[in-house]
Tab-separated table of C-alpha atoms in Angstrom:
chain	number	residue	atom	x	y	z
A	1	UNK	CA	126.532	112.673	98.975
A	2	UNK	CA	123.810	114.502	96.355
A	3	UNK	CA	122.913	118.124	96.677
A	4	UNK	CA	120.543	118.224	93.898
A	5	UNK	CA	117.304	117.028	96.595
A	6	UNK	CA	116.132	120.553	98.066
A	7	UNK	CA	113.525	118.463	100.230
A	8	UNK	CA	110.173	116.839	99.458
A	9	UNK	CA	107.941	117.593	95.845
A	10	UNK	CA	104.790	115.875	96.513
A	11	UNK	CA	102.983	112.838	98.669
A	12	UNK	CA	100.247	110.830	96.707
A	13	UNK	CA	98.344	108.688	98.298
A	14	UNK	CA	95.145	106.544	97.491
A	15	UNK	CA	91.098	107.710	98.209
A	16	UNK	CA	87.904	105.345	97.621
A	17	UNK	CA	85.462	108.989	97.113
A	18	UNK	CA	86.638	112.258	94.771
A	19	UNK	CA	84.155	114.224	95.914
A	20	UNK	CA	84.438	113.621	99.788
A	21	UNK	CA	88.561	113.883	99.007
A	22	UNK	CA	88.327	117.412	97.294
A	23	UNK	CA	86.145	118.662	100.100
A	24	UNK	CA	88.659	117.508	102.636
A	25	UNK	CA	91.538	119.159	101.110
A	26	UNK	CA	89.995	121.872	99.590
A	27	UNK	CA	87.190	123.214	102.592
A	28	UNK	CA	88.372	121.650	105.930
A	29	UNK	CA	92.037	122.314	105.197
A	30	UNK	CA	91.707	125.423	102.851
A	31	UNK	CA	94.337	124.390	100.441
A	32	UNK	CA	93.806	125.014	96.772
A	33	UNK	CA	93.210	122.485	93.918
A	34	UNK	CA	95.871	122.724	91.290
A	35	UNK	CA	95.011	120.164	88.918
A	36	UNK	CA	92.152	118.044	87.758
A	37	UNK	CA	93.681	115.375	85.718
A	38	UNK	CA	93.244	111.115	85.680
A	39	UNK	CA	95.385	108.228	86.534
A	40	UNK	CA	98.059	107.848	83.487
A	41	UNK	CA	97.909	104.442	84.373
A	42	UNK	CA	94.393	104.380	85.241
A	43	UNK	CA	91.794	107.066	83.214
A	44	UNK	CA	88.937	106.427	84.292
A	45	UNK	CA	90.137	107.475	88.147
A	46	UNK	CA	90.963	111.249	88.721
A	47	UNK	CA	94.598	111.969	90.113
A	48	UNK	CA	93.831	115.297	92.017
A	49	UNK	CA	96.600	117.862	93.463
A	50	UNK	CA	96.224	119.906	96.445
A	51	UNK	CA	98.263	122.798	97.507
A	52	UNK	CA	99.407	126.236	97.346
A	53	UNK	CA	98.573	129.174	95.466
A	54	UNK	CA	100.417	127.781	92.256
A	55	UNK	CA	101.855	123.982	93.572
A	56	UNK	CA	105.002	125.336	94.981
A	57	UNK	CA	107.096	121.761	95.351
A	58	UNK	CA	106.798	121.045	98.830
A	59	UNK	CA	103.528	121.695	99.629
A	60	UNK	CA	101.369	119.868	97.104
A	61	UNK	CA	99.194	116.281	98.255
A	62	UNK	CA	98.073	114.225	95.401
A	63	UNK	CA	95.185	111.773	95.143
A	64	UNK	CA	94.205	108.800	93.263
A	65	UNK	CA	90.056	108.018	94.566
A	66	UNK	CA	89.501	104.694	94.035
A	67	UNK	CA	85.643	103.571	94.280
A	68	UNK	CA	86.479	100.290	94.615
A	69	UNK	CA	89.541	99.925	96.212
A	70	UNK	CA	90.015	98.085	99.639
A	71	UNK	CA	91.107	99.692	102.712
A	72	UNK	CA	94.834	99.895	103.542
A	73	UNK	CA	96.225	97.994	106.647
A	74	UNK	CA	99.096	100.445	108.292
A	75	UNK	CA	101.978	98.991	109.528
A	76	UNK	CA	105.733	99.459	108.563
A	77	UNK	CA	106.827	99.900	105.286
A	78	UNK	CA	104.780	102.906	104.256
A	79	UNK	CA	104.607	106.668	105.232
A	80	UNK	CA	102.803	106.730	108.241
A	81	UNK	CA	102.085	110.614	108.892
A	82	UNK	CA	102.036	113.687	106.680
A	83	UNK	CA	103.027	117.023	108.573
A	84	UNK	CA	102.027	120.027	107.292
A	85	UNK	CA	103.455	123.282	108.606
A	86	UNK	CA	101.537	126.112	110.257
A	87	UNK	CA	102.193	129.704	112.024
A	88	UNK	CA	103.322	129.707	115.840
A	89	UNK	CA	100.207	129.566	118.237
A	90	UNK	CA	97.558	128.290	115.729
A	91	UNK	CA	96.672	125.082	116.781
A	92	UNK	CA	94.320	126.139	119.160
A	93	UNK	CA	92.134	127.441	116.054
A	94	UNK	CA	92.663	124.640	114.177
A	95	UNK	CA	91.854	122.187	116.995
A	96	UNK	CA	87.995	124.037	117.026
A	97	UNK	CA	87.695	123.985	113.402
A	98	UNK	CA	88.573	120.646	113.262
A	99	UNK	CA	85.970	119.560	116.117
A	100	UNK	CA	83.380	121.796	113.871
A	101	UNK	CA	84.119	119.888	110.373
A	102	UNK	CA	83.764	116.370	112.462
A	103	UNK	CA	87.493	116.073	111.732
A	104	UNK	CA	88.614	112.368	113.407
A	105	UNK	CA	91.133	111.648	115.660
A	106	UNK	CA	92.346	115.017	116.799
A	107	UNK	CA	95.194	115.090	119.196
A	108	UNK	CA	97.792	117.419	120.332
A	109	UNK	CA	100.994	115.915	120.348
A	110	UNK	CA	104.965	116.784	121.110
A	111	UNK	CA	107.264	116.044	118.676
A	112	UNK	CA	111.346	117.004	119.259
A	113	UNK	CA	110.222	119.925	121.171
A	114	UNK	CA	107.341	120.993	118.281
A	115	UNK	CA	103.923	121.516	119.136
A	116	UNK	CA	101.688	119.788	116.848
A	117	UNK	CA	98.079	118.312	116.081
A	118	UNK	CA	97.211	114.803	114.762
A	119	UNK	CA	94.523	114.147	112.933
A	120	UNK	CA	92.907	111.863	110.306
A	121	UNK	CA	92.097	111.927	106.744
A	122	UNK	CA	88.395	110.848	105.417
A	123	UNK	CA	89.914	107.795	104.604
A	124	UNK	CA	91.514	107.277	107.551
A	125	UNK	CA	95.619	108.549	106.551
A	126	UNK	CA	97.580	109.981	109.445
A	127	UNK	CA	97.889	114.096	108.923
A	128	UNK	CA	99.619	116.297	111.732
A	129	UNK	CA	100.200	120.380	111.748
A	130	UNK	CA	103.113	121.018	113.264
A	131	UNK	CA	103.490	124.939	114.217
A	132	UNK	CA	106.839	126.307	112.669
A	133	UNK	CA	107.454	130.164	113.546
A	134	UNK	CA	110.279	130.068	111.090
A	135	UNK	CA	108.279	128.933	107.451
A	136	UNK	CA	107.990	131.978	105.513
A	137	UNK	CA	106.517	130.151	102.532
A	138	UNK	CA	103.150	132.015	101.521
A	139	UNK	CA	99.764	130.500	101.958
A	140	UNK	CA	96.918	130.042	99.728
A	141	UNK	CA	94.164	132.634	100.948
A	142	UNK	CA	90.819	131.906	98.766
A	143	UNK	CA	90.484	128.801	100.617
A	144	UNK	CA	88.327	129.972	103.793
A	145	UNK	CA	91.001	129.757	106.121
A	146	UNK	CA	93.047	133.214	107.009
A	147	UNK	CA	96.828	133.942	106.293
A	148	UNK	CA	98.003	134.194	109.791
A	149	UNK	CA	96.619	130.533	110.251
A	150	UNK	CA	96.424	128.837	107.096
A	151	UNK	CA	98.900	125.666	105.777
A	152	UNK	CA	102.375	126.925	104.255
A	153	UNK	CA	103.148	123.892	102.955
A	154	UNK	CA	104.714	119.904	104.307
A	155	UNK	CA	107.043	120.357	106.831
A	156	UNK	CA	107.944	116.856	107.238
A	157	UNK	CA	106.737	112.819	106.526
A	158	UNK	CA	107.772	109.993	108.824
A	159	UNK	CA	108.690	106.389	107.630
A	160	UNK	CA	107.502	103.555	109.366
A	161	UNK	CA	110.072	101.023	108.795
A	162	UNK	CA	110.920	97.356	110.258
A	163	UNK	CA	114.336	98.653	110.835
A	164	UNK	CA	115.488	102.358	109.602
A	165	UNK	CA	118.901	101.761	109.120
A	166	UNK	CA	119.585	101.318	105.482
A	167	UNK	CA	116.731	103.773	104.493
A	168	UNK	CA	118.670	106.041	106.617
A	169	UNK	CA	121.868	105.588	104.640
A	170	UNK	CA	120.409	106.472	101.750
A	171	UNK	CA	118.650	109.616	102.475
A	172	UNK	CA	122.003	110.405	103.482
A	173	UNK	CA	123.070	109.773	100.548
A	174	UNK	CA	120.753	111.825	98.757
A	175	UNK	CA	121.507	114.743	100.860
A	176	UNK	CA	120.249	114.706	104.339
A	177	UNK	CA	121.502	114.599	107.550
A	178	UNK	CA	120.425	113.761	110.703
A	179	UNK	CA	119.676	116.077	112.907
A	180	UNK	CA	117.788	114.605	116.035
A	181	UNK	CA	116.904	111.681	117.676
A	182	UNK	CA	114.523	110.269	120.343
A	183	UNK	CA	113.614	107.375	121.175
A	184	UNK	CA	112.891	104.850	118.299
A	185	UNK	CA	112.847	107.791	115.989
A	186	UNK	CA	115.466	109.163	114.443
A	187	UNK	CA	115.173	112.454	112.253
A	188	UNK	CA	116.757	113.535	108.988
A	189	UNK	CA	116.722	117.250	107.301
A	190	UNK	CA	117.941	118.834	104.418
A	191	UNK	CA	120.296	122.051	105.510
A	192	UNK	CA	118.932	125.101	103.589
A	193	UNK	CA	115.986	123.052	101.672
A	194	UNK	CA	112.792	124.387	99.984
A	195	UNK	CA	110.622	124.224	103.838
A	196	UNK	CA	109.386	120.725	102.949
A	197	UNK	CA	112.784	119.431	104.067
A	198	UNK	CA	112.460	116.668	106.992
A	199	UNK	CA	112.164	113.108	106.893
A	200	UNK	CA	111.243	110.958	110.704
A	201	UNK	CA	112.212	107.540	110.108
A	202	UNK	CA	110.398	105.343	112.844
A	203	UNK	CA	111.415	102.144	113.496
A	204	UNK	CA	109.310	99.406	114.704
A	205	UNK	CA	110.805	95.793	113.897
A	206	UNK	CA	107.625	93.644	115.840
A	207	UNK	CA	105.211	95.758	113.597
A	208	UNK	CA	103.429	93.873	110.347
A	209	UNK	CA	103.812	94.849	107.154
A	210	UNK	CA	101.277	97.695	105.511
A	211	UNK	CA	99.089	96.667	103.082
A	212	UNK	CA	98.421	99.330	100.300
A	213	UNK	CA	94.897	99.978	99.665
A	214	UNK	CA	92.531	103.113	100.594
A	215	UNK	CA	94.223	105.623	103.073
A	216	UNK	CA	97.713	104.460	102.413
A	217	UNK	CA	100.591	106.594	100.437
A	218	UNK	CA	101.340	105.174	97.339
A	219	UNK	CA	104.684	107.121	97.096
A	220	UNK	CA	106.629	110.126	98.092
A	221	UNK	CA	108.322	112.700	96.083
A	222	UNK	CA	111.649	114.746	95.863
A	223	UNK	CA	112.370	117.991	94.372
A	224	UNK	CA	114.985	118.496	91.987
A	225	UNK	CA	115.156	121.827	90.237
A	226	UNK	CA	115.220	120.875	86.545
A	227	UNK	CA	115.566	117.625	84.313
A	228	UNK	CA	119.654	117.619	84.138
A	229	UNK	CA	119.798	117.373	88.092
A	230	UNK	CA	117.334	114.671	87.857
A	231	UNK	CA	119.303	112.484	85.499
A	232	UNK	CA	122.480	113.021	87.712
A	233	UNK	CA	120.707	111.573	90.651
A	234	UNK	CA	119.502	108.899	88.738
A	235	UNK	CA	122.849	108.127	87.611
A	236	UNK	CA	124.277	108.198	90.948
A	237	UNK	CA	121.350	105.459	92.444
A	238	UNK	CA	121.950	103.476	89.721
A	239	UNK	CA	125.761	103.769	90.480
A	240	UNK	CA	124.921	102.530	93.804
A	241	UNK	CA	123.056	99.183	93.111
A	242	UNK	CA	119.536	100.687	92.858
A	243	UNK	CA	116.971	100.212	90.089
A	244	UNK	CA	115.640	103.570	88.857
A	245	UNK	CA	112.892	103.953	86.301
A	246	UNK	CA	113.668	105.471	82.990
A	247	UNK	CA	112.138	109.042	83.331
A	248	UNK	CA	108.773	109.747	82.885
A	249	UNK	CA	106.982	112.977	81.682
A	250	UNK	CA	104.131	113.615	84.402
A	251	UNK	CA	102.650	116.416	82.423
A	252	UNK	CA	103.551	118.933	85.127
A	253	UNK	CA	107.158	117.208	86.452
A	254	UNK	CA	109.511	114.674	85.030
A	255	UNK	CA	109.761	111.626	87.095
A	256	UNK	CA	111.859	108.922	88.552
A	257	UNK	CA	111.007	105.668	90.620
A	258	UNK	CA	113.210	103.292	92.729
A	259	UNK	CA	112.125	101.333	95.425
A	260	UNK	CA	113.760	101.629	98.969
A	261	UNK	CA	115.158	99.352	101.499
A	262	UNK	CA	112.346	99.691	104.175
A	263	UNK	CA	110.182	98.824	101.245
A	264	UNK	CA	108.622	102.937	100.542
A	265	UNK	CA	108.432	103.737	97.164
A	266	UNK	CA	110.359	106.941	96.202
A	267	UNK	CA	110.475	109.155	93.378
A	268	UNK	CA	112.599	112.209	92.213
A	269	UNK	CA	110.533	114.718	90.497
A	270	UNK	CA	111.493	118.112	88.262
A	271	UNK	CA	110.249	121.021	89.716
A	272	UNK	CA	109.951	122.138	85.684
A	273	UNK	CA	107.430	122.964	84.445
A	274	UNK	CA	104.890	123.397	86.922
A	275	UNK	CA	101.129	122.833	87.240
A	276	UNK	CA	100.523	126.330	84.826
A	277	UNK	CA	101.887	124.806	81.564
A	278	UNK	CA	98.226	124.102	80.495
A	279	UNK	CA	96.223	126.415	82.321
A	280	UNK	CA	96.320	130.274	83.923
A	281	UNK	CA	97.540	130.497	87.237
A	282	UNK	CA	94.047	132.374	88.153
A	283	UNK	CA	92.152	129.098	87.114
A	284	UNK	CA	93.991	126.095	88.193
A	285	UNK	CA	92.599	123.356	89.096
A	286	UNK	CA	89.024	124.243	87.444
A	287	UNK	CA	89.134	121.994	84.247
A	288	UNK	CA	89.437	118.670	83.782
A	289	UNK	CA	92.847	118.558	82.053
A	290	UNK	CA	93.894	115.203	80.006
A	291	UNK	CA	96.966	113.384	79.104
A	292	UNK	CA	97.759	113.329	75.110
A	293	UNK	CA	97.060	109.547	75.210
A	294	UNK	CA	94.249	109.940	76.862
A	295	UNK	CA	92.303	112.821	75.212
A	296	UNK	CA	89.920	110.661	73.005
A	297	UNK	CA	88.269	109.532	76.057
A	298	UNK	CA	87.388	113.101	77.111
A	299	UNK	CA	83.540	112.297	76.320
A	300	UNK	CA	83.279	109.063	78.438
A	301	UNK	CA	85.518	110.381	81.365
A	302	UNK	CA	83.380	113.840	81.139
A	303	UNK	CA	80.260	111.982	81.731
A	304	UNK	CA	81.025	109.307	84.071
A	305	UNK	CA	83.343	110.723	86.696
A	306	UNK	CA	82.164	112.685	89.516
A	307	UNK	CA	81.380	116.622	89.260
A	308	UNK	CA	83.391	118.083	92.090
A	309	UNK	CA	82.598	121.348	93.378
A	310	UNK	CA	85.058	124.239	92.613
């Protein structure tokens, strides 16, 4: 079993409008915007990051807004929520300023004895806050939204898989455990991880497959502390029958992909060397920062994609 994984790094998923995206994250949930950067793969399409203060690991949501994209078809095979962690007793305030911001699909919920609230993304991606009296992790407080009720950061994803039982093996593997169980779900935790630590593996075998496309997560992310631990979990997947990526320098984390059994796509990522390497910590998230192969099109990209407020 690893111990390198201290829990999750990031969740990335896919938007069709920047503008209604960074207004989402960064007004009606009060997070901050750490990075304004484009699509390696992709320049002409911003990849934005949403998060703390300075994009602690754990609490950062990434974007990649589309225009033209088709909409996503949930099913199994994909993250299906994104939990974000909150003080004890907030919900109730975050229930109203959801109804004011015309927030969809708000619902309180029960989850292994947590108190939480669903809700929906603009582009229709399952969110939750679950209220956890024991996250210490420190909010960002510029965003509109108080410290005693404002996001600390994920506290959890769930996996919607045809059936959870290999996935489960390896996130064992890689260092969880499980630590609860009810029902058809079945939940894993890192013991002493960075807060971002649980995984809820669902299992549904009569569901269809997802289809990726608007509103669905493209991947999700692990933290490692540094490049060497990265490269002995990749040896160790690799040891184990899996095909891992050669690593890949994200800028602001080194990165790893393999696919998984339930059909998720997962990456290990650095938590070196963080979302300040090109810009202060005061002004994240203001310019539009661009990969080295992609500078000459600084111009073009400039004038064509959309101004975003903040």
């Amino acid at each position: 079993m690893l111990d390198q994984i201290k829990g999750l790094h990031h969740v990335t998923s896919m938007a069709r409008d920047a503008r209604q995206n960074n207004d989402f994250f960064t007004h009606k949930l009060g997070l901050r915007r750490v990075k304004k950067t484009v699509n390696f793969d992709a320049p002409d399409v911003y990849h934005l990051y949403y998060a703390d203060e300075v994009g602690t690991p754990g609490s950062v949501m990434t974007y990649f807004p589309f225009p033209n994209i088709g909409k996503g078809r949930h099913g199994v095979g994909e993250v299906g929520t994104t939990a974000y962690s909150v003080p004890e007793g907030t919900l109730a305030y975050w229930e109203e300023r959801f109804t004011d911001e015309g927030v969809t699909n708000v619902a309180r919920e029960d989850s292994f004895g947590e108190k939480r609230l669903g809700f929906a993304g603009p582009d229709g991606d399952g969110f939750a806050l679950v209220e956890d009296k024991a996250d210490s992790r420190a909010p960002w407080v510029k965003g509109g939204i108080a410290a005693d009720e404002a996001i600390r950061g994920f506290h959890s994803v769930s996996l919607r898989l045809k059936d959870g039982g290999a996935t489960e093996e390896l996130l064992k593997f890689m260092g969880y455990e499980e630590v609860n169980k009810s029902g058809n779900v079945r939940r894993l935790a890192i013991r002493n991880g960075n807060g971002a630590d649980v995984v809820d593996i669902e299992s549904l075998p009569t569901a269809p497959f997802a289809d990726l496309g608007v509103g669905s997560v493209h991947h999700v992310a692990f933290s490692v502390e540094n490049r060497a631990k990265q490269l002995e979990v990749r040896k160790a997947l690799m040891d184990t029958g899996y095909g891992v990526t050669p690593v890949i320098d994200r800028d602001y984390f080194w990165a790893i992909y393999f696919r998984t059994p339930g059909g998720v796509l997962f990456e290990v990522a650095t938590n070196e060397p963080g979302f300040d390497r090109d810009e202060d910590t005061a002004h994240l998230g203001e310019a539009l920062k661009l990969p080295t192969q992609h500078q000459h099109l600084r111009p073009y990209l400039e004038q064509h994609l959309q101004k975003l407020e903040g």
